Amino acid sequence: MSQDIWVVVETLRGAVMDITYTSLAAGRILADGLGIRLVAVLLGHNAEPLAGTLGTADSVIYVDHASLADFTPEAYRRTISGLAKELAPRAILFGHTSMGMDIACGVSLDLNAPLISSCERVKLEDGRPWYSSPTCGGKIIAEGPIPDPVCVLTIVPGGYKPEAVRLPGPKEVVRMAPSAALEGLRITLKKYIEPQAADVDIAKEPMLVAVGRGIQQADNIALAEALAQALGGVVCGSRPVVDQGWLPVPRLVGKSGVSVKPKCYVALGVSGAPEHVEGISGAELIIAINTDPRAPIFNVAHFGTLLSMFDLLPALTEKIRQAPRP
Ligand SMILES: Cc1cc2nc3c(=O)[nH]c(=O)nc-3n(C[C@H](O)[C@H](O)[C@H](O)COP(=O)(O)OP(=O)(O)OC[C@H]3O[C@@H](n4cnc5c(N)ncnc54)[C@H](O)[C@@H]3O)c2cc1C
């Protein structure tokens, strides 16, 4: 029985994704609190060098196989479940991402282990590992002990900063053969579909004004455009706004859109649902304008106001236009 804390490394086209480091930060807290090891589990093909930034882990298990070169739910689930049956970890952490969600439930089923999804923070409480997980669009925080002997968790972006745990290392890399058969797979990757070309790449913009459903109608987006222009930024939006066709798809921020890293993110009438906040965890400064004091966006915002954007924006935009340029 290893009873280690495992973090399943998420990779895409030969790069380790930020969510891996967020999960490692959570895993480190659990492992240190319980006095056990933190192990990163890396699957791939000729991908061992990717272990070089996983130094937060005490050890990396690396499984190499041609079928693991790119993520497919079938091969990855079989491999993780096979390893876990053999090595009996205490907890398995996946990112709460398309990839993580694709297999975490299957692994939990294979191991007959509970699944705690969308955990934001973990801690030790009276010596017991504990999770907290936002639910109902972030308005309710579910909390509880992480059941033993084994539990599967998915970790949302935002709870921990990836940069702090992107460390060289690790101390050891243990190469293992896939313990489950990887023949006869029914799912293979045919090709990556490139996202729709965008007029601007919001992932690279330092100043973003985000529009949420609180904007009420397409015509009102002009208010956000005016503010963005005064600030020298561009407008992006939440899912309902993009679904309505008020902004093009490449301007969508969040889980199903783009992860942004601006110096400043002004959120207008955005509630701050976990799927949206996932895309703004890299923002240096978040300013929220929202009439609901319980809106979860205020959990991540550095500054905020409860004023209606319709009262605030014309005056704010004018003030910014008049302000002397640095
Ligand atoms: C699998 C999945 C993937 C998803 N992916 C994404 C994603 O990538 N990006 C994303 O954004 N969402 C995504 N969602 C949807 C997400 O769950 C939320 O539904 C969405 O983010 C809510 O958008 P919103 O904040 O604009 O709207 P709402 O939640 O309706 O919030 C509107 C806010 O406007 C405020 N408001 C109203 N009037 C005013 C006013 N006059 N002035 C100021 N504030 C006002 C309200 O108080 C409210 O907080 C996804 C959902 C799922 C299930």
Short mmCIF file of C-alpha atoms in Angstrom, two decimals, residues 29-304:
data_model
loop_
_atom_site.label_atom_id
_atom_site.label_comp_id
_atom_site.label_asym_id
_atom_site.label_seq_id
_atom_site.Cartn_x
_atom_site.Cartn_y
_atom_site.Cartn_z
CA ILE A 29 -0.69 20.57 1.30
CA LEU A 30 -2.33 17.16 1.71
CA ALA A 31 0.93 15.21 1.53
CA ASP A 32 2.74 17.46 4.02
CA GLY A 33 -0.24 17.47 6.39
CA LEU A 34 -0.51 13.69 6.32
CA GLY A 35 3.25 13.07 6.31
CA ILE A 36 3.10 11.09 3.06
CA ARG A 37 4.62 11.50 -0.40
CA LEU A 38 3.35 13.59 -3.28
CA VAL A 39 3.67 11.73 -6.58
CA ALA A 40 3.06 13.17 -10.06
CA VAL A 41 1.80 10.63 -12.58
CA LEU A 42 2.94 11.48 -16.10
CA LEU A 43 1.66 9.53 -19.11
CA GLY A 44 3.04 10.03 -22.60
CA HIS A 45 5.37 8.85 -25.32
CA ASN A 46 8.97 10.07 -25.31
CA ALA A 47 7.74 12.64 -22.80
CA GLU A 48 10.02 11.99 -19.84
CA PRO A 49 11.69 15.46 -20.10
CA LEU A 50 8.32 16.96 -19.09
CA ALA A 51 9.06 15.68 -15.58
CA GLY A 52 11.69 18.42 -15.37
CA THR A 53 9.24 21.02 -14.06
CA LEU A 54 7.45 18.75 -11.59
CA GLY A 55 9.90 19.33 -8.73
CA THR A 56 7.15 20.04 -6.21
CA ALA A 57 6.44 16.31 -6.29
CA ASP A 58 8.63 13.95 -4.28
CA SER A 59 8.56 11.52 -7.16
CA VAL A 60 7.23 11.16 -10.70
CA ILE A 61 5.78 7.94 -12.06
CA TYR A 62 6.31 8.00 -15.82
CA VAL A 63 4.46 5.59 -18.11
CA ASP A 64 5.60 5.56 -21.73
CA HIS A 65 3.48 4.03 -24.49
CA ALA A 66 2.64 5.03 -28.06
CA SER A 67 -1.09 5.03 -27.17
CA LEU A 68 -0.42 7.64 -24.49
CA ALA A 69 1.28 10.15 -26.81
CA ASP A 70 -1.89 12.29 -26.85
CA PHE A 71 -4.73 12.30 -24.36
CA THR A 72 -7.56 9.91 -25.07
CA PRO A 73 -9.98 9.07 -22.26
CA GLU A 74 -9.90 5.33 -22.83
CA ALA A 75 -6.11 4.80 -22.74
CA TYR A 76 -5.57 7.28 -19.92
CA ARG A 77 -8.36 5.90 -17.76
CA ARG A 78 -7.18 2.33 -18.20
CA THR A 79 -3.62 3.30 -17.34
CA ILE A 80 -4.43 5.40 -14.26
CA SER A 81 -6.89 2.85 -12.89
CA GLY A 82 -4.44 0.02 -13.50
CA LEU A 83 -1.64 1.85 -11.70
CA ALA A 84 -3.90 2.80 -8.81
CA LYS A 85 -5.08 -0.79 -8.32
CA GLU A 86 -1.45 -1.84 -8.18
CA LEU A 87 -0.08 0.96 -5.99
CA ALA A 88 -3.08 2.04 -3.87
CA PRO A 89 -2.69 5.81 -3.53
CA ARG A 90 -4.53 7.69 -0.75
CA ALA A 91 -5.97 10.25 -3.19
CA ILE A 92 -5.81 10.91 -6.93
CA LEU A 93 -6.04 14.55 -8.04
CA PHE A 94 -7.06 15.50 -11.57
CA GLY A 95 -7.57 18.99 -12.97
CA HIS A 96 -11.23 19.96 -13.19
CA THR A 97 -10.77 20.39 -16.93
CA SER A 98 -12.18 18.73 -20.02
CA MET A 99 -9.46 16.08 -19.73
CA GLY A 100 -9.70 15.58 -15.99
CA MET A 101 -13.48 15.42 -15.98
CA ASP A 102 -13.38 12.99 -18.90
CA ILE A 103 -11.63 10.32 -16.85
CA ALA A 104 -11.94 11.14 -13.13
CA CYS A 105 -15.46 9.68 -12.94
CA GLY A 106 -14.35 6.52 -14.77
CA VAL A 107 -11.35 6.07 -12.50
CA SER A 108 -13.56 6.57 -9.45
CA LEU A 109 -15.88 3.86 -10.81
CA ASP A 110 -12.98 1.48 -11.55
CA LEU A 111 -11.62 1.89 -8.00
CA ASN A 112 -15.03 1.99 -6.31
CA ALA A 113 -13.80 5.24 -4.76
CA PRO A 114 -15.77 8.44 -4.09
CA LEU A 115 -15.29 11.37 -6.46
CA ILE A 116 -15.19 14.93 -5.11
CA SER A 117 -15.43 17.30 -8.03
CA SER A 118 -14.39 20.95 -8.51
CA CYS A 119 -12.35 21.32 -5.29
CA GLU A 120 -10.91 24.77 -4.87
CA ARG A 121 -8.96 24.42 -1.62
CA VAL A 122 -7.74 21.61 0.62
CA LYS A 123 -6.48 21.63 4.20
CA LEU A 124 -5.91 19.46 7.24
CA GLU A 125 -8.57 19.72 9.96
CA ASP A 126 -7.90 17.86 13.21
CA GLY A 127 -5.39 15.76 11.30
CA ARG A 128 -7.92 14.80 8.60
CA PRO A 129 -7.64 15.88 4.99
CA TRP A 130 -10.43 18.26 4.09
CA TYR A 131 -11.76 19.76 0.85
CA SER A 132 -13.83 22.79 -0.08
CA SER A 133 -15.65 22.94 -3.37
CA PRO A 134 -17.76 25.79 -4.80
CA THR A 135 -21.10 24.71 -6.16
CA CYS A 136 -24.27 26.39 -7.55
CA GLY A 137 -22.21 28.82 -9.61
CA GLY A 138 -19.93 29.50 -6.64
CA LYS A 139 -22.75 30.66 -4.30
CA ILE A 140 -22.46 27.64 -2.00
CA ILE A 141 -19.19 26.17 -0.71
CA ALA A 142 -19.38 22.43 0.01
CA GLU A 143 -16.85 21.24 2.61
CA GLY A 144 -15.99 17.92 4.17
CA PRO A 145 -13.37 15.29 4.95
CA ILE A 146 -11.71 13.47 2.08
CA PRO A 147 -12.84 9.87 2.61
CA ASP A 148 -10.33 7.05 2.94
CA PRO A 149 -8.87 4.67 1.92
CA VAL A 150 -8.85 6.20 -1.57
CA CYS A 151 -10.62 9.17 -3.06
CA VAL A 152 -10.63 10.84 -6.49
CA LEU A 153 -10.73 14.64 -6.64
CA THR A 154 -10.85 17.21 -9.42
CA ILE A 155 -9.16 20.55 -8.70
CA VAL A 156 -10.42 23.78 -10.24
CA PRO A 157 -7.99 26.47 -11.38
CA GLY A 158 -7.85 29.54 -9.18
CA GLY A 159 -7.39 28.10 -5.69
CA TYR A 160 -3.60 28.00 -5.94
CA LYS A 161 -1.17 29.90 -8.16
CA PRO A 162 0.64 27.56 -10.58
CA GLU A 163 3.78 29.72 -10.76
CA ALA A 164 4.71 29.07 -7.13
CA VAL A 165 5.08 25.31 -7.65
CA ARG A 166 6.59 25.14 -11.15
CA LEU A 167 9.93 23.93 -9.80
CA PRO A 168 12.85 22.09 -11.39
CA GLY A 169 13.32 18.50 -10.42
CA PRO A 170 11.94 16.09 -9.34
CA LYS A 171 14.03 13.99 -6.96
CA GLU A 172 13.26 10.74 -8.80
CA VAL A 173 11.49 9.53 -11.92
CA VAL A 174 10.18 5.98 -11.77
CA ARG A 175 9.50 4.48 -15.20
CA MET A 176 6.66 1.99 -15.17
CA ALA A 177 5.07 -0.15 -17.86
CA PRO A 178 1.33 0.31 -18.36
CA SER A 179 -0.25 -2.16 -15.97
CA ALA A 180 -3.44 -2.30 -18.05
CA ALA A 181 -3.69 -3.60 -21.59
CA LEU A 182 -3.54 -0.80 -24.14
CA GLU A 183 -4.47 -2.91 -27.14
CA GLY A 184 -7.81 -2.83 -28.91
CA LEU A 185 -8.52 0.79 -27.96
CA ARG A 186 -11.71 2.10 -29.51
CA ILE A 187 -10.79 5.78 -29.14
CA THR A 188 -7.82 7.33 -30.94
CA LEU A 189 -6.91 10.92 -31.67
CA LYS A 190 -7.48 11.78 -35.33
CA LYS A 191 -6.48 15.44 -35.30
CA TYR A 192 -6.53 18.63 -33.29
CA ILE A 193 -9.13 21.12 -34.47
CA GLU A 194 -7.67 24.62 -34.33
CA PRO A 195 -9.84 27.31 -32.74
CA GLN A 196 -11.58 29.86 -34.94
CA ALA A 197 -9.18 32.63 -35.98
CA ALA A 198 -9.71 35.77 -33.91
CA ASP A 199 -9.42 39.47 -34.73
CA VAL A 200 -7.62 39.89 -31.39
CA ASP A 201 -6.10 37.26 -29.16
CA ILE A 202 -7.56 38.05 -25.73
CA ALA A 203 -5.03 35.67 -24.14
CA LYS A 204 -2.34 38.26 -24.96
CA GLU A 205 -4.22 41.47 -24.12
CA PRO A 206 -3.03 43.31 -20.99
CA MET A 207 -6.32 45.19 -20.44
CA LEU A 208 -9.67 43.43 -20.70
CA VAL A 209 -13.21 44.61 -20.08
CA ALA A 210 -15.45 41.57 -19.64
CA VAL A 211 -19.18 41.69 -20.23
CA GLY A 212 -21.57 39.34 -18.45
CA ARG A 213 -25.31 38.71 -18.65
CA GLY A 214 -25.84 41.79 -16.50
CA ILE A 215 -25.29 43.84 -19.67
CA GLN A 216 -28.89 42.83 -20.53
CA GLN A 217 -28.86 43.43 -24.30
CA ALA A 218 -26.53 43.62 -27.28
CA ASP A 219 -26.88 47.38 -27.70
CA ASN A 220 -25.44 47.95 -24.21
CA ILE A 221 -22.12 46.38 -25.21
CA ALA A 222 -21.28 49.80 -26.65
CA LEU A 223 -20.90 50.98 -23.01
CA ALA A 224 -18.23 48.33 -22.43
CA GLU A 225 -16.56 49.13 -25.77
CA ALA A 226 -16.33 52.78 -24.75
CA LEU A 227 -14.73 51.88 -21.41
CA ALA A 228 -12.31 49.47 -23.10
CA GLN A 229 -11.34 52.10 -25.63
CA ALA A 230 -10.71 54.67 -22.88
CA LEU A 231 -8.54 52.15 -21.04
CA GLY A 232 -6.72 51.01 -24.18
CA GLY A 233 -8.13 47.49 -23.87
CA VAL A 234 -10.55 45.15 -25.59
CA VAL A 235 -13.91 43.64 -24.72
CA CYS A 236 -14.41 39.98 -23.93
CA GLY A 237 -17.32 38.16 -22.30
CA SER A 238 -18.93 35.36 -20.40
CA ARG A 239 -20.68 32.39 -21.95
CA PRO A 240 -24.27 33.72 -22.00
CA VAL A 241 -23.11 36.81 -23.87
CA VAL A 242 -21.27 34.74 -26.47
CA ASP A 243 -24.10 32.20 -26.70
CA GLN A 244 -26.46 35.08 -27.51
CA GLY A 245 -24.14 36.05 -30.37
CA TRP A 246 -23.43 39.47 -28.82
CA LEU A 247 -19.68 38.77 -28.92
CA PRO A 248 -17.77 36.35 -31.18
CA VAL A 249 -16.62 32.98 -29.80
CA PRO A 250 -12.89 33.92 -29.64
CA ARG A 251 -13.85 36.56 -27.04
CA LEU A 252 -15.23 33.95 -24.62
CA VAL A 253 -13.35 33.74 -21.32
CA GLY A 254 -13.39 30.59 -19.23
CA LYS A 255 -13.45 26.83 -19.27
CA SER A 256 -14.90 26.53 -22.76
CA GLY A 257 -13.13 29.64 -24.00
CA VAL A 258 -9.81 31.34 -23.45
CA SER A 259 -7.70 31.58 -20.29
CA VAL A 260 -6.53 35.16 -20.00
CA LYS A 261 -3.64 36.77 -18.11
CA PRO A 262 -4.20 40.53 -18.32
CA LYS A 263 -2.67 43.09 -16.02
CA CYS A 264 -6.22 44.30 -15.37
CA TYR A 265 -9.59 42.57 -15.83
CA VAL A 266 -12.72 44.66 -15.38
CA ALA A 267 -15.79 42.40 -14.97
CA LEU A 268 -19.11 44.10 -15.78
CA GLY A 269 -22.17 42.16 -14.65
CA VAL A 270 -20.27 38.87 -14.48
CA SER A 271 -21.38 36.67 -11.57
CA GLY A 272 -18.07 34.77 -11.29
CA ALA A 273 -19.23 31.20 -11.91
CA PRO A 274 -16.40 28.65 -11.51
CA GLU A 275 -16.32 28.02 -15.26
CA HIS A 276 -15.67 31.72 -15.85
CA VAL A 277 -13.24 32.24 -12.96
CA GLU A 278 -11.20 29.30 -14.27
CA GLY A 279 -10.22 31.50 -17.19
CA ILE A 280 -9.14 34.52 -15.16
CA SER A 281 -6.94 32.95 -12.48
CA GLY A 282 -3.91 34.45 -14.25
CA ALA A 283 -5.24 38.03 -14.11
CA GLU A 284 -3.03 40.33 -12.01
CA LEU A 285 -5.84 42.69 -10.98
CA ILE A 286 -9.58 41.99 -11.06
CA ILE A 287 -12.14 44.77 -10.66
CA ALA A 288 -15.78 43.71 -10.36
CA ILE A 289 -18.85 45.84 -11.01
CA ASN A 290 -21.86 43.86 -9.85
CA THR A 291 -25.07 44.82 -8.07
CA ASP A 292 -25.24 41.55 -6.09
CA PRO A 293 -23.05 41.64 -2.94
CA ARG A 294 -23.14 37.81 -2.83
CA ALA A 295 -21.88 37.37 -6.38
CA PRO A 296 -18.88 34.97 -6.28
CA ILE A 297 -16.86 37.32 -8.49
CA PHE A 298 -16.19 39.28 -5.28
CA ASN A 299 -14.33 36.23 -3.89
CA VAL A 300 -11.64 36.72 -6.52
CA ALA A 301 -11.87 40.47 -7.20
CA HIS A 302 -9.25 42.80 -5.73
CA PHE A 303 -11.60 45.79 -5.98
CA GLY A 304 -15.31 45.99 -6.57
#
